[in-house]
Amino acid sequence: MDTTKTEERTDDTKADEAKAATGTTEADGASEAAGADGKKPSGAAADAGADEQHEADGADGADGEETADTDAAPAATATGSVASGAGSVVAAGLGLASLTGTWAGTVLAERQTLLGQIKLQTGKATDQIGTVYGAPWHTHALVNAIFALLAVVVAGLVLLRPRPTWVRAVAWGGLALGVLGLIVSAGMYFDLFASMPTLPKAGAGTPGF
């Protein structure tokens, strides 16, 4: 009786161990299957996350480039406005100088007067009025004409492109002054406003003799 019970217990124990081993094997297989199945979603999720990260980085890069372009555009516009404004003011100043005269014109005219006196004293010139008066006058007119021409050129360059209203107004003023300076300088150089003084003819008798 005891032997039979012992054998039955031994058989039951073996059966339980077999069941436990089978259950462990099935659990391991399920775990492996679950792990294998879990890797695929993890990889897909990782790929999706990487794509989203790349898209975000690209969007950030595009936003950075747009911001840089937007910041560069106002800077370029401001620089162009400053340059055009300065050019219009320079044109107006040159045009005004061509009408009122300049220090350079005065110095060159005085130098020409001195050269004329030297020529008269050394006998290299016979026309006293033309040498001492006419040449310095024409030199002054020529210098004024150069300033007037510069005013016209600078104002024309400023007006070639669309500019702010005040810049165009100043540039037009400089252009008008430059043109007027050219006209006045031409009249001075060619003695259109007043003829050159002349000496009385030699040998003319005094009235009453």
Short mmCIF file of N, CA and C in Angstrom, two decimals, residues 12-82:
data_model
loop_
_atom_site.label_atom_id
_atom_site.label_comp_id
_atom_site.label_asym_id
_atom_site.label_seq_id
_atom_site.Cartn_x
_atom_site.Cartn_y
_atom_site.Cartn_z
N ASP A 12 2.77 11.77 -9.87
CA ASP A 12 2.17 13.11 -9.85
C ASP A 12 3.23 14.20 -9.87
N THR A 13 4.30 13.97 -9.13
CA THR A 13 5.39 14.95 -9.10
C THR A 13 6.00 15.12 -10.48
N LYS A 14 6.24 14.01 -11.18
CA LYS A 14 6.79 14.08 -12.54
C LYS A 14 5.85 14.81 -13.47
N ALA A 15 4.53 14.52 -13.30
CA ALA A 15 3.55 15.20 -14.17
C ALA A 15 3.57 16.70 -13.92
N ASP A 16 3.65 17.08 -12.63
CA ASP A 16 3.69 18.51 -12.32
C ASP A 16 4.93 19.18 -12.87
N GLU A 17 6.06 18.46 -12.76
CA GLU A 17 7.29 19.03 -13.31
C GLU A 17 7.21 19.19 -14.81
N ALA A 18 6.61 18.19 -15.46
CA ALA A 18 6.46 18.29 -16.94
C ALA A 18 5.57 19.46 -17.31
N LYS A 19 4.46 19.61 -16.53
CA LYS A 19 3.56 20.72 -16.82
C LYS A 19 4.26 22.05 -16.61
N ALA A 20 5.04 22.12 -15.50
CA ALA A 20 5.76 23.36 -15.21
C ALA A 20 6.77 23.68 -16.30
N ALA A 21 7.48 22.63 -16.75
CA ALA A 21 8.45 22.85 -17.83
C ALA A 21 7.75 23.29 -19.09
N THR A 22 6.62 22.66 -19.40
CA THR A 22 5.86 23.06 -20.60
C THR A 22 5.38 24.50 -20.50
N GLY A 23 4.87 24.83 -19.29
CA GLY A 23 4.40 26.20 -19.10
C GLY A 23 5.50 27.22 -19.22
N THR A 24 6.68 26.86 -18.69
CA THR A 24 7.81 27.78 -18.78
C THR A 24 8.24 27.97 -20.22
N THR A 25 8.25 26.86 -20.98
CA THR A 25 8.63 26.96 -22.40
C THR A 25 7.64 27.81 -23.17
N GLU A 26 6.33 27.59 -22.88
CA GLU A 26 5.32 28.40 -23.57
C GLU A 26 5.44 29.87 -23.19
N ALA A 27 5.73 30.13 -21.90
CA ALA A 27 5.87 31.53 -21.47
C ALA A 27 7.06 32.20 -22.13
N ASP A 28 8.19 31.41 -22.24
CA ASP A 28 9.36 31.97 -22.91
C ASP A 28 9.08 32.25 -24.36
N GLY A 29 8.37 31.31 -25.00
CA GLY A 29 8.02 31.54 -26.42
C GLY A 29 7.14 32.73 -26.60
N ALA A 30 6.17 32.89 -25.68
CA ALA A 30 5.29 34.07 -25.77
C ALA A 30 6.05 35.35 -25.55
N SER A 31 7.01 35.26 -24.56
CA SER A 31 7.81 36.47 -24.30
C SER A 31 8.65 36.83 -25.50
N GLU A 32 9.25 35.78 -26.12
CA GLU A 32 10.06 36.07 -27.31
C GLU A 32 9.20 36.64 -28.44
N ALA A 33 8.01 36.07 -28.61
CA ALA A 33 7.11 36.58 -29.66
C ALA A 33 6.70 38.01 -29.37
N ALA A 34 6.39 38.22 -28.08
CA ALA A 34 6.00 39.59 -27.71
C ALA A 34 7.15 40.55 -27.91
N GLY A 35 8.38 40.06 -27.55
CA GLY A 35 9.55 40.92 -27.74
C GLY A 35 9.79 41.19 -29.20
N ALA A 36 9.63 40.16 -30.03
CA ALA A 36 9.82 40.37 -31.46
C ALA A 36 8.78 41.31 -32.02
N ASP A 37 7.53 41.08 -31.57
CA ASP A 37 6.47 41.97 -32.05
C ASP A 37 6.67 43.38 -31.53
N GLY A 38 7.21 43.53 -30.33
CA GLY A 38 7.42 44.86 -29.75
C GLY A 38 8.54 45.60 -30.40
N LYS A 39 9.53 44.89 -30.96
CA LYS A 39 10.63 45.58 -31.61
C LYS A 39 10.17 46.32 -32.86
N LYS A 40 9.28 45.72 -33.60
CA LYS A 40 8.82 46.34 -34.84
C LYS A 40 8.10 47.65 -34.58
N PRO A 41 7.15 47.68 -33.67
CA PRO A 41 6.53 48.98 -33.38
C PRO A 41 7.53 49.99 -32.87
N SER A 42 8.54 49.50 -32.04
CA SER A 42 9.54 50.45 -31.53
C SER A 42 10.35 51.03 -32.67
N GLY A 43 10.76 50.18 -33.64
CA GLY A 43 11.51 50.68 -34.80
C GLY A 43 10.69 51.65 -35.62
N ALA A 44 9.43 51.34 -35.88
CA ALA A 44 8.57 52.23 -36.64
C ALA A 44 8.39 53.56 -35.93
N ALA A 45 8.18 53.43 -34.59
CA ALA A 45 8.04 54.68 -33.83
C ALA A 45 9.31 55.50 -33.87
N ALA A 46 10.46 54.78 -33.78
CA ALA A 46 11.74 55.51 -33.85
C ALA A 46 11.91 56.19 -35.20
N ASP A 47 11.58 55.47 -36.29
CA ASP A 47 11.68 56.07 -37.62
C ASP A 47 10.76 57.27 -37.75
N ALA A 48 9.53 57.11 -37.25
CA ALA A 48 8.59 58.24 -37.32
C ALA A 48 9.11 59.42 -36.53
N GLY A 49 9.68 59.15 -35.34
CA GLY A 49 10.23 60.23 -34.54
C GLY A 49 11.40 60.92 -35.22
N ALA A 50 12.24 60.09 -35.88
CA ALA A 50 13.38 60.68 -36.59
C ALA A 50 12.90 61.56 -37.73
N ASP A 51 11.87 61.09 -38.48
CA ASP A 51 11.34 61.90 -39.58
C ASP A 51 10.78 63.21 -39.07
N GLU A 52 10.03 63.11 -37.94
CA GLU A 52 9.47 64.34 -37.38
C GLU A 52 10.57 65.29 -36.93
N GLN A 53 11.66 64.71 -36.36
CA GLN A 53 12.78 65.55 -35.92
C GLN A 53 13.43 66.25 -37.10
N HIS A 54 13.63 65.47 -38.21
CA HIS A 54 14.21 66.07 -39.41
C HIS A 54 13.32 67.17 -39.96
N GLU A 55 12.01 66.91 -39.98
CA GLU A 55 11.09 67.93 -40.47
C GLU A 55 11.14 69.17 -39.59
N ALA A 56 11.20 68.94 -38.26
CA ALA A 56 11.27 70.08 -37.34
C ALA A 56 12.55 70.88 -37.56
N ASP A 57 13.68 70.13 -37.72
CA ASP A 57 14.95 70.82 -37.97
C ASP A 57 14.90 71.60 -39.28
N GLY A 58 14.30 70.99 -40.32
CA GLY A 58 14.18 71.69 -41.60
C GLY A 58 13.32 72.93 -41.48
N ALA A 59 12.21 72.79 -40.70
CA ALA A 59 11.34 73.95 -40.51
C ALA A 59 12.07 75.05 -39.76
N ASP A 60 12.85 74.64 -38.72
CA ASP A 60 13.61 75.64 -37.98
C ASP A 60 14.64 76.31 -38.87
N GLY A 61 15.32 75.50 -39.74
CA GLY A 61 16.30 76.08 -40.65
C GLY A 61 15.65 77.05 -41.62
N ALA A 62 14.46 76.66 -42.15
CA ALA A 62 13.77 77.55 -43.09
C ALA A 62 13.35 78.83 -42.40
N ASP A 63 12.83 78.68 -41.14
CA ASP A 63 12.45 79.88 -40.39
C ASP A 63 13.66 80.77 -40.14
N GLY A 64 14.82 80.15 -39.84
CA GLY A 64 16.03 80.94 -39.61
C GLY A 64 16.47 81.68 -40.85
N GLU A 65 16.38 80.99 -42.03
CA GLU A 65 16.77 81.65 -43.27
C GLU A 65 15.82 82.78 -43.60
N GLU A 66 14.50 82.54 -43.41
CA GLU A 66 13.54 83.61 -43.68
C GLU A 66 13.77 84.79 -42.76
N THR A 67 14.06 84.50 -41.49
CA THR A 67 14.32 85.59 -40.55
C THR A 67 15.57 86.37 -40.93
N ALA A 68 16.63 85.62 -41.35
CA ALA A 68 17.86 86.30 -41.78
C ALA A 68 17.61 87.16 -43.00
N ASP A 69 16.83 86.62 -43.98
CA ASP A 69 16.52 87.40 -45.18
C ASP A 69 15.70 88.63 -44.81
N THR A 70 14.75 88.44 -43.89
CA THR A 70 13.91 89.57 -43.49
C THR A 70 14.73 90.64 -42.79
N ASP A 71 15.69 90.21 -41.95
CA ASP A 71 16.54 91.19 -41.27
C ASP A 71 17.50 91.86 -42.22
N ALA A 72 17.99 91.11 -43.24
CA ALA A 72 18.94 91.68 -44.19
C ALA A 72 18.27 92.69 -45.11
N ALA A 73 17.00 92.44 -45.45
CA ALA A 73 16.31 93.34 -46.37
C ALA A 73 16.15 94.74 -45.79
N PRO A 74 15.65 94.90 -44.55
CA PRO A 74 15.58 96.26 -43.99
C PRO A 74 16.94 96.92 -43.84
N ALA A 75 17.97 96.12 -43.52
CA ALA A 75 19.31 96.70 -43.38
C ALA A 75 19.80 97.25 -44.71
N ALA A 76 19.59 96.47 -45.80
CA ALA A 76 20.00 96.93 -47.13
C ALA A 76 19.21 98.16 -47.54
N THR A 77 17.89 98.14 -47.22
CA THR A 77 17.06 99.29 -47.57
C THR A 77 17.50 100.54 -46.82
N ALA A 78 17.82 100.38 -45.53
CA ALA A 78 18.27 101.52 -44.74
C ALA A 78 19.59 102.07 -45.26
N THR A 79 20.50 101.17 -45.63
CA THR A 79 21.79 101.61 -46.17
C THR A 79 21.60 102.36 -47.48
N GLY A 80 20.73 101.82 -48.35
CA GLY A 80 20.47 102.50 -49.62
C GLY A 80 19.83 103.86 -49.43
N SER A 81 18.93 103.98 -48.44
CA SER A 81 18.29 105.26 -48.18
C SER A 81 19.30 106.28 -47.67
N VAL A 82 20.19 105.85 -46.80
CA VAL A 82 21.22 106.77 -46.28
C VAL A 82 22.14 107.24 -47.40
#
